[in-house]
């Protein structure tokens, strides 16, 4: 990995730390401002709704501005609003809190979609899996450090200090992008065909490795605009995405729904297990989880060809992750709990790397739309899961809630796995290390999936 990329990765890790520090600080602060648990939920729902809307718009935005510009703008906006929150922390009006969470929700989605879409350009197609591994590793470490430092930071300097640190982390990320100027977009070279035949709708995203992606003028009947204005923006986002690839995105949303259950249930279990020191249980769990994600990156970056099976690898990883999270709520002794959390983290990191690398294998011009769709699915699943899991925990034990939610994820993964196996059996395609199941080409014959996924030895890895 080149030094420029390492520097951008370090700045992103700092931003991730600030995000997870703020996740706890803003939740507690929301309760102080609104005075009710319903108010806290409403603020969280507003943030998720903002991220949902941003996911719908992210693909269109990527066609009107460079990804680096979008990322810098998102960081700058979030840094500015957190700076204002820090100054007004002693007497924050409700309208300012609402405006801040809208900016944070949309900014995070715009940044994440642009970053994920830009990885193949920044590091090269053959190195994207290792880059995704570093992204997952940095975010995991940011999660643990952010959660662990929230209490002492707030205790020492109040919410103002927590908000200021979060704002500073955004500015560090924006400054790195401004100074280092990483390449995030391919140079557009209009062809004679594209000049003669303007685009009339979203292009087909190739999920079948034996078929090239539809380029300008190809497959117009199959991907014509879905009902115009009556079709709605959501249909426009989904148009042209083949069923198997769409299945991966849907499973990602189901995974987010399932993950919400253990996020809600873990504090309950921690208080029941160690009433005097629930934070110790939380710290042990998330630290072990973070170690597992790092191990996943280390394993995947050394694999070449075998094990990098796209949809099948993603589905199997989702099953392993859900079963591991359920095991963590079986009332295990401390050592076994740490092992279950590490196993869940390993599977979580595995699925994140494989999933992101698979979506990055599509042609560059379709990547923003696809990652925007993924953001919508994840935001929707997590929001719905948080509400449903919290309600279920009022009457059911934590183990039952986590088991049911993650059972849904396992069922979804098995459906995707069966569909992938049937498809490969019918086509006779052979799994490769490309993040899909064979090489893909865009409409001009450029390979988008010929790299080693998830972890060719040659090439950088990034966070």
Short mmCIF file of C-alpha atoms in Angstrom, two decimals:
data_model
loop_
_atom_site.label_atom_id
_atom_site.label_comp_id
_atom_site.label_asym_id
_atom_site.label_seq_id
_atom_site.Cartn_x
_atom_site.Cartn_y
_atom_site.Cartn_z
CA UNK A 1 0.00 0.00 0.00
CA UNK A 2 1.36 3.44 -0.90
CA UNK A 3 1.99 6.08 1.74
CA UNK A 4 -0.74 8.39 0.49
CA UNK A 5 -3.30 5.66 0.94
CA UNK A 6 -1.99 4.81 4.41
CA UNK A 7 -2.33 8.44 5.45
CA UNK A 8 -5.92 8.63 4.19
CA UNK A 9 -6.63 5.36 6.01
CA UNK A 10 -5.25 6.76 9.27
CA UNK A 11 -7.41 9.86 8.93
CA UNK A 12 -10.45 7.70 8.30
CA UNK A 13 -9.67 5.66 11.42
CA UNK A 14 -9.52 8.89 13.45
CA UNK A 15 -12.88 9.91 12.03
CA UNK A 16 -14.32 6.49 12.94
CA UNK A 17 -13.13 6.97 16.53
CA UNK A 18 -14.90 10.32 16.71
CA UNK A 19 -18.09 8.81 15.31
CA UNK A 20 -18.30 6.08 17.94
CA UNK A 21 -17.36 8.44 20.75
CA UNK A 22 -20.18 10.70 19.58
CA UNK A 23 -22.61 7.79 19.28
CA UNK A 24 -22.68 7.44 23.07
CA UNK A 25 -22.30 11.15 23.85
CA UNK A 26 -25.11 12.20 21.53
CA UNK A 27 -27.47 9.52 22.86
CA UNK A 28 -26.95 10.70 26.45
CA UNK A 29 -27.13 14.33 25.37
CA UNK A 30 -30.39 13.71 23.51
CA UNK A 31 -31.94 12.44 26.72
CA UNK A 32 -30.87 15.60 28.57
CA UNK A 33 -32.31 17.85 25.87
CA UNK A 34 -35.60 15.99 25.28
CA UNK A 35 -36.08 14.63 28.79
CA UNK A 36 -37.75 11.39 27.66
CA UNK A 37 -36.80 8.01 26.26
CA UNK A 38 -39.21 8.69 23.40
CA UNK A 39 -37.22 11.81 22.58
CA UNK A 40 -34.00 9.79 22.40
CA UNK A 41 -35.68 7.35 20.04
CA UNK A 42 -37.08 10.16 17.92
CA UNK A 43 -33.64 11.76 17.57
CA UNK A 44 -32.12 8.40 16.58
CA UNK A 45 -34.95 7.80 14.11
CA UNK A 46 -34.37 11.22 12.56
CA UNK A 47 -30.70 10.43 12.07
CA UNK A 48 -31.49 7.08 10.46
CA UNK A 49 -34.15 8.66 8.23
CA UNK A 50 -31.64 11.24 7.08
CA UNK A 51 -29.17 8.48 6.23
CA UNK A 52 -31.91 6.58 4.37
CA UNK A 53 -32.72 9.61 2.22
CA UNK A 54 -29.04 10.24 1.56
CA UNK A 55 -28.66 6.65 0.36
CA UNK A 56 -31.33 7.25 -2.26
CA UNK A 57 -29.55 10.37 -3.46
CA UNK A 58 -25.95 9.16 -3.21
CA UNK A 59 -25.81 7.52 -6.64
CA UNK A 60 -27.13 10.62 -8.42
CA UNK A 61 -24.77 12.87 -6.46
CA UNK A 62 -21.76 10.79 -7.54
CA UNK A 63 -22.53 11.62 -11.18
CA UNK A 64 -22.49 15.37 -10.49
CA UNK A 65 -19.42 15.71 -8.27
CA UNK A 66 -16.21 13.80 -7.73
CA UNK A 67 -16.16 11.34 -4.86
CA UNK A 68 -13.34 13.22 -3.17
CA UNK A 69 -15.41 16.41 -3.28
CA UNK A 70 -18.39 14.61 -1.74
CA UNK A 71 -16.23 13.14 1.03
CA UNK A 72 -14.61 16.48 1.85
CA UNK A 73 -17.99 18.21 1.83
CA UNK A 74 -19.50 15.55 4.09
CA UNK A 75 -16.60 15.78 6.56
CA UNK A 76 -16.62 19.57 6.55
CA UNK A 77 -20.38 19.76 7.14
CA UNK A 78 -20.25 17.25 10.00
CA UNK A 79 -17.19 18.94 11.54
CA UNK A 80 -18.92 22.33 11.39
CA UNK A 81 -22.14 21.14 12.96
CA UNK A 82 -20.29 19.36 15.77
CA UNK A 83 -18.28 22.51 16.41
CA UNK A 84 -21.52 24.45 16.79
CA UNK A 85 -22.87 21.75 19.10
CA UNK A 86 -19.73 22.02 21.23
CA UNK A 87 -20.22 25.77 21.61
CA UNK A 88 -23.91 25.38 22.48
CA UNK A 89 -23.54 22.28 24.66
CA UNK A 90 -24.64 24.08 27.83
CA UNK A 91 -27.93 25.30 26.36
CA UNK A 92 -28.77 23.50 23.13
CA UNK A 93 -32.21 24.18 21.62
CA UNK A 94 -34.11 21.20 20.24
CA UNK A 95 -34.06 22.57 16.70
CA UNK A 96 -30.25 22.66 16.72
CA UNK A 97 -30.03 19.06 17.95
CA UNK A 98 -32.46 17.97 15.22
CA UNK A 99 -30.50 19.82 12.54
CA UNK A 100 -27.24 18.32 13.77
CA UNK A 101 -28.47 14.72 13.58
CA UNK A 102 -29.83 15.30 10.08
CA UNK A 103 -26.41 16.52 8.94
CA UNK A 104 -24.66 13.64 10.72
CA UNK A 105 -26.94 11.00 9.25
CA UNK A 106 -26.73 12.28 5.69
CA UNK A 107 -23.04 13.15 5.90
CA UNK A 108 -22.05 9.71 7.14
CA UNK A 109 -23.98 8.00 4.33
CA UNK A 110 -22.61 10.26 1.61
CA UNK A 111 -19.06 9.77 2.89
CA UNK A 112 -19.34 6.01 3.24
CA UNK A 113 -20.90 5.49 -0.20
CA UNK A 114 -18.26 7.68 -1.87
CA UNK A 115 -15.37 6.02 -0.02
CA UNK A 116 -16.48 2.47 -0.77
CA UNK A 117 -17.10 3.34 -4.41
CA UNK A 118 -13.69 4.97 -4.74
CA UNK A 119 -11.57 2.16 -3.27
CA UNK A 120 -10.91 0.34 -6.60
CA UNK A 121 -9.75 3.63 -8.13
CA UNK A 122 -7.61 4.55 -5.14
CA UNK A 123 -5.77 1.25 -4.80
CA UNK A 124 -6.43 -0.64 -8.03
CA UNK A 125 -8.89 -3.44 -8.72
CA UNK A 126 -6.45 -6.13 -7.60
CA UNK A 127 -5.95 -4.56 -4.18
CA UNK A 128 -9.48 -3.63 -3.21
CA UNK A 129 -10.04 -6.58 -0.85
CA UNK A 130 -6.98 -5.75 1.25
CA UNK A 131 -8.05 -2.11 1.28
CA UNK A 132 -11.49 -3.10 2.52
CA UNK A 133 -9.83 -5.20 5.20
CA UNK A 134 -8.00 -2.18 6.54
CA UNK A 135 -11.23 -0.18 6.47
CA UNK A 136 -12.93 -2.83 8.58
CA UNK A 137 -9.96 -3.04 10.95
CA UNK A 138 -9.79 0.70 11.52
CA UNK A 139 -13.51 1.01 12.03
CA UNK A 140 -13.44 -1.85 14.55
CA UNK A 141 -10.64 -0.25 16.52
CA UNK A 142 -12.50 3.06 16.34
CA UNK A 143 -15.59 1.34 17.75
CA UNK A 144 -13.75 -0.03 20.78
CA UNK A 145 -11.73 3.13 21.48
CA UNK A 146 -14.73 5.37 20.97
CA UNK A 147 -16.93 3.34 23.29
CA UNK A 148 -14.16 2.93 25.87
CA UNK A 149 -13.21 6.61 25.99
CA UNK A 150 -16.73 8.04 25.98
CA UNK A 151 -17.21 7.87 29.75
CA UNK A 152 -13.86 9.43 30.76
CA UNK A 153 -14.10 12.10 28.05
CA UNK A 154 -17.60 13.13 29.06
CA UNK A 155 -16.65 12.92 32.73
CA UNK A 156 -13.65 15.16 32.26
CA UNK A 157 -14.85 17.78 29.80
CA UNK A 158 -18.57 17.22 29.44
CA UNK A 159 -20.47 16.92 26.19
CA UNK A 160 -18.68 19.96 24.80
CA UNK A 161 -15.35 18.10 24.81
CA UNK A 162 -16.89 14.99 23.24
CA UNK A 163 -18.49 17.03 20.47
CA UNK A 164 -15.29 19.01 19.92
CA UNK A 165 -13.24 15.81 19.55
CA UNK A 166 -15.77 14.44 17.09
CA UNK A 167 -15.70 17.65 15.08
CA UNK A 168 -11.90 17.62 15.09
CA UNK A 169 -11.86 14.04 13.81
CA UNK A 170 -13.99 15.09 10.82
CA UNK A 171 -11.66 18.00 10.09
CA UNK A 172 -8.63 15.68 10.23
CA UNK A 173 -10.25 13.44 7.64
CA UNK A 174 -11.21 16.38 5.41
CA UNK A 175 -7.73 17.90 5.68
CA UNK A 176 -6.10 14.60 4.70
CA UNK A 177 -8.26 14.38 1.58
CA UNK A 178 -7.53 18.00 0.69
CA UNK A 179 -3.77 17.72 1.13
CA UNK A 180 -3.18 14.22 -0.22
CA UNK A 181 -5.66 14.52 -3.12
CA UNK A 182 -6.14 10.77 -3.66
CA UNK A 183 -7.53 9.68 -7.00
CA UNK A 184 -11.16 8.71 -6.46
CA UNK A 185 -12.73 8.82 -9.92
CA UNK A 186 -11.83 7.29 -13.26
CA UNK A 187 -11.27 9.65 -16.14
CA UNK A 188 -14.36 9.74 -18.29
CA UNK A 189 -13.61 9.16 -21.97
CA UNK A 190 -16.80 9.44 -24.03
CA UNK A 191 -16.95 6.97 -26.88
CA UNK A 192 -18.41 7.52 -30.32
CA UNK A 193 -21.34 5.25 -29.47
CA UNK A 194 -22.17 7.16 -26.30
CA UNK A 195 -22.12 10.45 -28.20
CA UNK A 196 -24.52 9.12 -30.81
CA UNK A 197 -26.88 7.42 -28.35
CA UNK A 198 -27.56 9.28 -25.11
CA UNK A 199 -28.47 7.37 -22.00
CA UNK A 200 -32.16 7.04 -21.25
CA UNK A 201 -32.05 5.13 -18.01
CA UNK A 202 -29.92 3.31 -15.47
CA UNK A 203 -27.47 0.84 -16.92
CA UNK A 204 -27.49 -2.84 -16.06
CA UNK A 205 -25.15 -3.90 -13.27
CA UNK A 206 -23.47 -7.15 -14.15
CA UNK A 207 -23.85 -9.88 -11.60
CA UNK A 208 -23.42 -12.72 -14.05
CA UNK A 209 -19.69 -13.17 -14.49
CA UNK A 210 -20.24 -14.84 -17.85
CA UNK A 211 -21.99 -11.80 -19.27
CA UNK A 212 -20.53 -8.32 -19.74
CA UNK A 213 -22.17 -5.41 -18.01
CA UNK A 214 -24.56 -3.52 -20.21
CA UNK A 215 -22.93 -0.38 -21.46
CA UNK A 216 -24.36 2.65 -23.18
CA UNK A 217 -26.89 1.50 -25.72
CA UNK A 218 -26.89 -2.12 -24.53
CA UNK A 219 -29.92 -3.85 -23.08
CA UNK A 220 -32.13 -0.78 -23.21
CA UNK A 221 -35.35 -2.77 -23.14
CA UNK A 222 -34.35 -4.65 -20.01
CA UNK A 223 -33.39 -1.55 -18.05
CA UNK A 224 -35.68 1.13 -19.30
CA UNK A 225 -36.81 3.71 -16.75
CA UNK A 226 -39.23 2.04 -14.34
CA UNK A 227 -42.44 3.96 -14.75
CA UNK A 228 -40.93 7.40 -14.98
CA UNK A 229 -42.12 9.70 -12.22
CA UNK A 230 -44.72 7.15 -11.14
CA UNK A 231 -42.02 4.54 -10.63
CA UNK A 232 -40.43 6.58 -7.87
CA UNK A 233 -36.83 7.14 -6.94
CA UNK A 234 -36.50 3.81 -5.14
CA UNK A 235 -37.42 1.86 -8.28
CA UNK A 236 -34.87 3.90 -10.20
CA UNK A 237 -32.20 2.90 -7.71
CA UNK A 238 -33.02 -0.80 -7.97
CA UNK A 239 -33.48 -0.88 -11.76
CA UNK A 240 -31.00 -3.02 -13.65
CA UNK A 241 -29.58 -4.85 -10.62
CA UNK A 242 -29.69 -8.64 -11.20
CA UNK A 243 -31.45 -10.79 -8.64
CA UNK A 244 -28.42 -12.51 -7.14
CA UNK A 245 -26.59 -9.26 -6.49
CA UNK A 246 -29.80 -7.70 -5.22
CA UNK A 247 -30.10 -10.70 -2.90
CA UNK A 248 -26.73 -9.84 -1.36
CA UNK A 249 -27.89 -6.28 -0.70
CA UNK A 250 -31.16 -7.50 0.82
CA UNK A 251 -29.31 -9.97 3.03
CA UNK A 252 -27.08 -7.11 4.16
CA UNK A 253 -30.20 -5.26 5.26
CA UNK A 254 -31.48 -8.34 7.10
CA UNK A 255 -28.05 -8.65 8.72
CA UNK A 256 -28.37 -5.05 9.94
CA UNK A 257 -31.79 -5.87 11.39
CA UNK A 258 -30.36 -8.89 13.18
CA UNK A 259 -27.37 -6.92 14.47
CA UNK A 260 -29.66 -4.37 16.08
CA UNK A 261 -30.90 -7.09 18.44
CA UNK A 262 -27.55 -7.78 20.08
CA UNK A 263 -26.75 -4.06 20.21
CA UNK A 264 -29.94 -3.49 22.19
CA UNK A 265 -29.71 -6.66 24.27
CA UNK A 266 -26.04 -6.48 25.27
CA UNK A 267 -26.40 -3.62 27.78
CA UNK A 268 -29.30 -5.51 29.39
CA UNK A 269 -27.22 -8.67 29.74
CA UNK A 270 -24.21 -6.70 30.96
CA UNK A 271 -26.23 -5.14 33.79
CA UNK A 272 -27.70 -8.52 34.72
CA UNK A 273 -24.30 -10.25 34.65
CA UNK A 274 -22.28 -7.65 36.56
CA UNK A 275 -24.62 -5.05 38.05
CA UNK A 276 -21.75 -3.13 39.63
CA UNK A 277 -19.56 -3.08 36.52
CA UNK A 278 -21.61 -3.53 33.35
CA UNK A 279 -19.06 -1.50 31.40
CA UNK A 280 -16.49 -4.24 31.97
CA UNK A 281 -18.69 -6.80 30.20
CA UNK A 282 -19.32 -4.38 27.35
CA UNK A 283 -15.62 -3.62 27.00
CA UNK A 284 -14.64 -7.30 27.01
CA UNK A 285 -17.25 -8.15 24.40
CA UNK A 286 -16.45 -5.37 21.94
CA UNK A 287 -12.70 -5.70 22.37
CA UNK A 288 -12.89 -9.41 21.55
CA UNK A 289 -15.16 -8.58 18.62
CA UNK A 290 -12.67 -6.03 17.30
CA UNK A 291 -9.81 -8.55 17.59
CA UNK A 292 -11.89 -10.98 15.55
CA UNK A 293 -12.42 -8.46 12.74
CA UNK A 294 -8.69 -7.78 12.61
CA UNK A 295 -8.00 -11.52 12.36
CA UNK A 296 -10.49 -11.76 9.49
CA UNK A 297 -8.55 -9.13 7.59
CA UNK A 298 -5.25 -10.89 8.25
CA UNK A 299 -6.64 -14.22 7.03
CA UNK A 300 -8.44 -12.90 3.96
CA UNK A 301 -5.56 -10.86 2.64
CA UNK A 302 -3.46 -14.05 2.44
CA UNK A 303 -6.04 -16.07 0.56
CA UNK A 304 -5.74 -16.37 -3.19
CA UNK A 305 -8.56 -17.80 -5.23
CA UNK A 306 -10.02 -20.41 -2.92
CA UNK A 307 -12.48 -19.22 -0.31
CA UNK A 308 -13.24 -15.99 -2.14
CA UNK A 309 -16.54 -17.13 -3.57
CA UNK A 310 -18.62 -14.00 -3.65
CA UNK A 311 -22.25 -14.72 -2.81
CA UNK A 312 -21.56 -18.12 -1.27
CA UNK A 313 -18.74 -16.84 0.93
CA UNK A 314 -20.91 -13.93 2.04
CA UNK A 315 -23.87 -16.18 2.87
CA UNK A 316 -21.75 -18.66 4.84
CA UNK A 317 -20.08 -15.83 6.74
CA UNK A 318 -23.47 -14.37 7.65
CA UNK A 319 -24.57 -17.75 9.05
CA UNK A 320 -21.41 -18.05 11.13
CA UNK A 321 -21.74 -14.50 12.42
CA UNK A 322 -25.36 -14.92 13.51
CA UNK A 323 -24.71 -18.24 15.23
CA UNK A 324 -21.73 -16.73 17.07
CA UNK A 325 -23.77 -13.77 18.32
CA UNK A 326 -26.49 -16.11 19.56
CA UNK A 327 -23.86 -18.20 21.36
CA UNK A 328 -22.62 -15.07 23.13
CA UNK A 329 -25.99 -14.76 24.91
CA UNK A 330 -26.09 -18.34 26.24
CA UNK A 331 -24.79 -17.29 29.67
CA UNK A 332 -21.28 -18.56 28.97
CA UNK A 333 -18.35 -18.11 31.36
CA UNK A 334 -16.12 -15.13 30.70
CA UNK A 335 -13.54 -16.95 28.58
CA UNK A 336 -16.18 -18.65 26.42
CA UNK A 337 -17.98 -15.31 26.01
CA UNK A 338 -14.80 -13.70 24.76
CA UNK A 339 -14.29 -16.60 22.32
CA UNK A 340 -17.87 -16.25 21.02
CA UNK A 341 -17.45 -12.49 20.59
CA UNK A 342 -14.16 -12.98 18.75
CA UNK A 343 -15.81 -15.56 16.48
CA UNK A 344 -18.65 -13.12 15.77
CA UNK A 345 -16.12 -10.41 15.01
CA UNK A 346 -14.20 -12.68 12.65
CA UNK A 347 -17.36 -13.57 10.73
CA UNK A 348 -18.49 -9.93 10.80
CA UNK A 349 -15.19 -8.77 9.35
CA UNK A 350 -15.23 -11.58 6.78
CA UNK A 351 -18.69 -10.70 5.48
CA UNK A 352 -17.93 -6.97 5.39
CA UNK A 353 -14.78 -7.46 3.32
CA UNK A 354 -16.31 -10.00 0.93
CA UNK A 355 -19.53 -8.00 0.50
CA UNK A 356 -17.85 -4.66 -0.11
CA UNK A 357 -15.31 -6.15 -2.49
CA UNK A 358 -18.05 -7.91 -4.44
CA UNK A 359 -20.02 -4.69 -4.94
CA UNK A 360 -16.83 -2.90 -5.96
CA UNK A 361 -16.41 -5.39 -8.81
CA UNK A 362 -19.20 -3.72 -10.81
CA UNK A 363 -18.29 -1.05 -13.37
CA UNK A 364 -17.26 2.27 -11.88
CA UNK A 365 -20.22 4.19 -13.27
CA UNK A 366 -22.68 1.92 -11.40
CA UNK A 367 -20.84 1.69 -8.11
CA UNK A 368 -22.30 4.77 -6.44
CA UNK A 369 -25.86 3.70 -7.19
CA UNK A 370 -25.23 0.20 -5.84
CA UNK A 371 -23.59 1.39 -2.62
CA UNK A 372 -26.38 3.93 -2.17
CA UNK A 373 -28.87 1.07 -2.39
CA UNK A 374 -26.82 -0.84 0.16
CA UNK A 375 -26.87 2.12 2.54
CA UNK A 376 -30.66 2.31 2.24
CA UNK A 377 -31.00 -1.40 3.04
CA UNK A 378 -28.66 -1.21 6.03
CA UNK A 379 -30.22 1.94 7.48
CA UNK A 380 -33.73 0.53 7.08
CA UNK A 381 -32.86 -2.82 8.61
CA UNK A 382 -31.07 -1.34 11.59
CA UNK A 383 -33.80 1.24 12.29
CA UNK A 384 -36.57 -1.35 12.13
CA UNK A 385 -34.54 -3.77 14.23
CA UNK A 386 -33.81 -1.25 16.97
CA UNK A 387 -37.50 -0.52 17.45
CA UNK A 388 -38.61 -4.14 17.22
CA UNK A 389 -35.84 -5.51 19.45
CA UNK A 390 -36.43 -2.88 22.13
CA UNK A 391 -40.13 -3.70 22.17
CA UNK A 392 -39.47 -7.46 22.27
CA UNK A 393 -37.07 -7.12 25.20
CA UNK A 394 -39.92 -5.73 27.31
CA UNK A 395 -41.49 -9.19 27.46
CA UNK A 396 -38.90 -11.72 26.22
CA UNK A 397 -35.44 -12.71 27.54
CA UNK A 398 -32.41 -11.39 25.68
CA UNK A 399 -31.44 -14.82 24.36
CA UNK A 400 -34.85 -15.35 22.77
CA UNK A 401 -34.80 -11.94 21.07
CA UNK A 402 -31.27 -12.32 19.73
CA UNK A 403 -31.97 -15.90 18.59
CA UNK A 404 -35.12 -14.93 16.69
CA UNK A 405 -33.55 -11.92 14.98
CA UNK A 406 -30.38 -13.73 14.01
CA UNK A 407 -32.44 -16.76 13.01
CA UNK A 408 -34.05 -14.58 10.36
CA UNK A 409 -30.57 -13.66 9.11
CA UNK A 410 -29.56 -17.32 8.96
CA UNK A 411 -32.69 -18.16 6.96
CA UNK A 412 -31.97 -15.33 4.54
CA UNK A 413 -28.37 -16.47 4.18
CA UNK A 414 -29.45 -20.03 3.42
CA UNK A 415 -31.84 -18.79 0.74
CA UNK A 416 -29.06 -16.77 -0.89
CA UNK A 417 -26.66 -19.70 -0.59
CA UNK A 418 -29.14 -22.04 -2.26
CA UNK A 419 -29.75 -19.57 -5.08
CA UNK A 420 -26.01 -19.11 -5.62
CA UNK A 421 -25.35 -22.86 -5.65
CA UNK A 422 -28.18 -23.48 -8.12
CA UNK A 423 -26.97 -20.70 -10.39
CA UNK A 424 -23.39 -21.94 -10.45
CA UNK A 425 -24.58 -25.49 -10.97
CA UNK A 426 -26.68 -24.39 -13.93
CA UNK A 427 -24.02 -22.22 -15.55
CA UNK A 428 -21.03 -24.36 -14.64
CA UNK A 429 -19.16 -21.21 -13.62
CA UNK A 430 -16.08 -21.58 -11.50
CA UNK A 431 -15.39 -19.49 -8.38
CA UNK A 432 -12.49 -17.14 -8.65
CA UNK A 433 -10.84 -14.61 -6.40
CA UNK A 434 -12.64 -11.69 -7.90
CA UNK A 435 -15.23 -11.16 -5.28
CA UNK A 436 -17.85 -12.54 -7.62
CA UNK A 437 -17.65 -15.94 -9.16
CA UNK A 438 -15.78 -15.20 -12.34
CA UNK A 439 -14.36 -12.33 -14.26
CA UNK A 440 -16.60 -9.43 -15.18
CA UNK A 441 -16.17 -6.96 -17.95
CA UNK A 442 -17.69 -3.59 -18.52
CA UNK A 443 -19.11 -2.53 -21.84
CA UNK A 444 -15.69 -1.68 -23.21
CA UNK A 445 -14.10 -4.98 -22.23
CA UNK A 446 -12.29 -3.68 -19.14
CA UNK A 447 -11.99 -6.26 -16.42
CA UNK A 448 -13.58 -5.27 -13.13
CA UNK A 449 -13.22 -8.48 -11.23
CA UNK A 450 -9.89 -10.01 -12.13
CA UNK A 451 -8.28 -9.26 -8.83
CA UNK A 452 -7.64 -11.43 -5.84
CA UNK A 453 -10.55 -11.27 -3.47
CA UNK A 454 -10.53 -11.28 -0.65
CA UNK A 455 -6.85 -10.83 -0.28
CA UNK A 456 -4.29 -10.99 -2.97
CA UNK A 457 -0.88 -10.76 -1.37
CA UNK A 458 0.23 -8.11 -3.77
CA UNK A 459 -1.18 -4.70 -3.12
CA UNK A 460 -2.20 -2.29 -0.41
CA UNK A 461 -4.74 -2.68 2.32
CA UNK A 462 -6.61 0.24 3.66
CA UNK A 463 -8.90 1.40 6.42
#
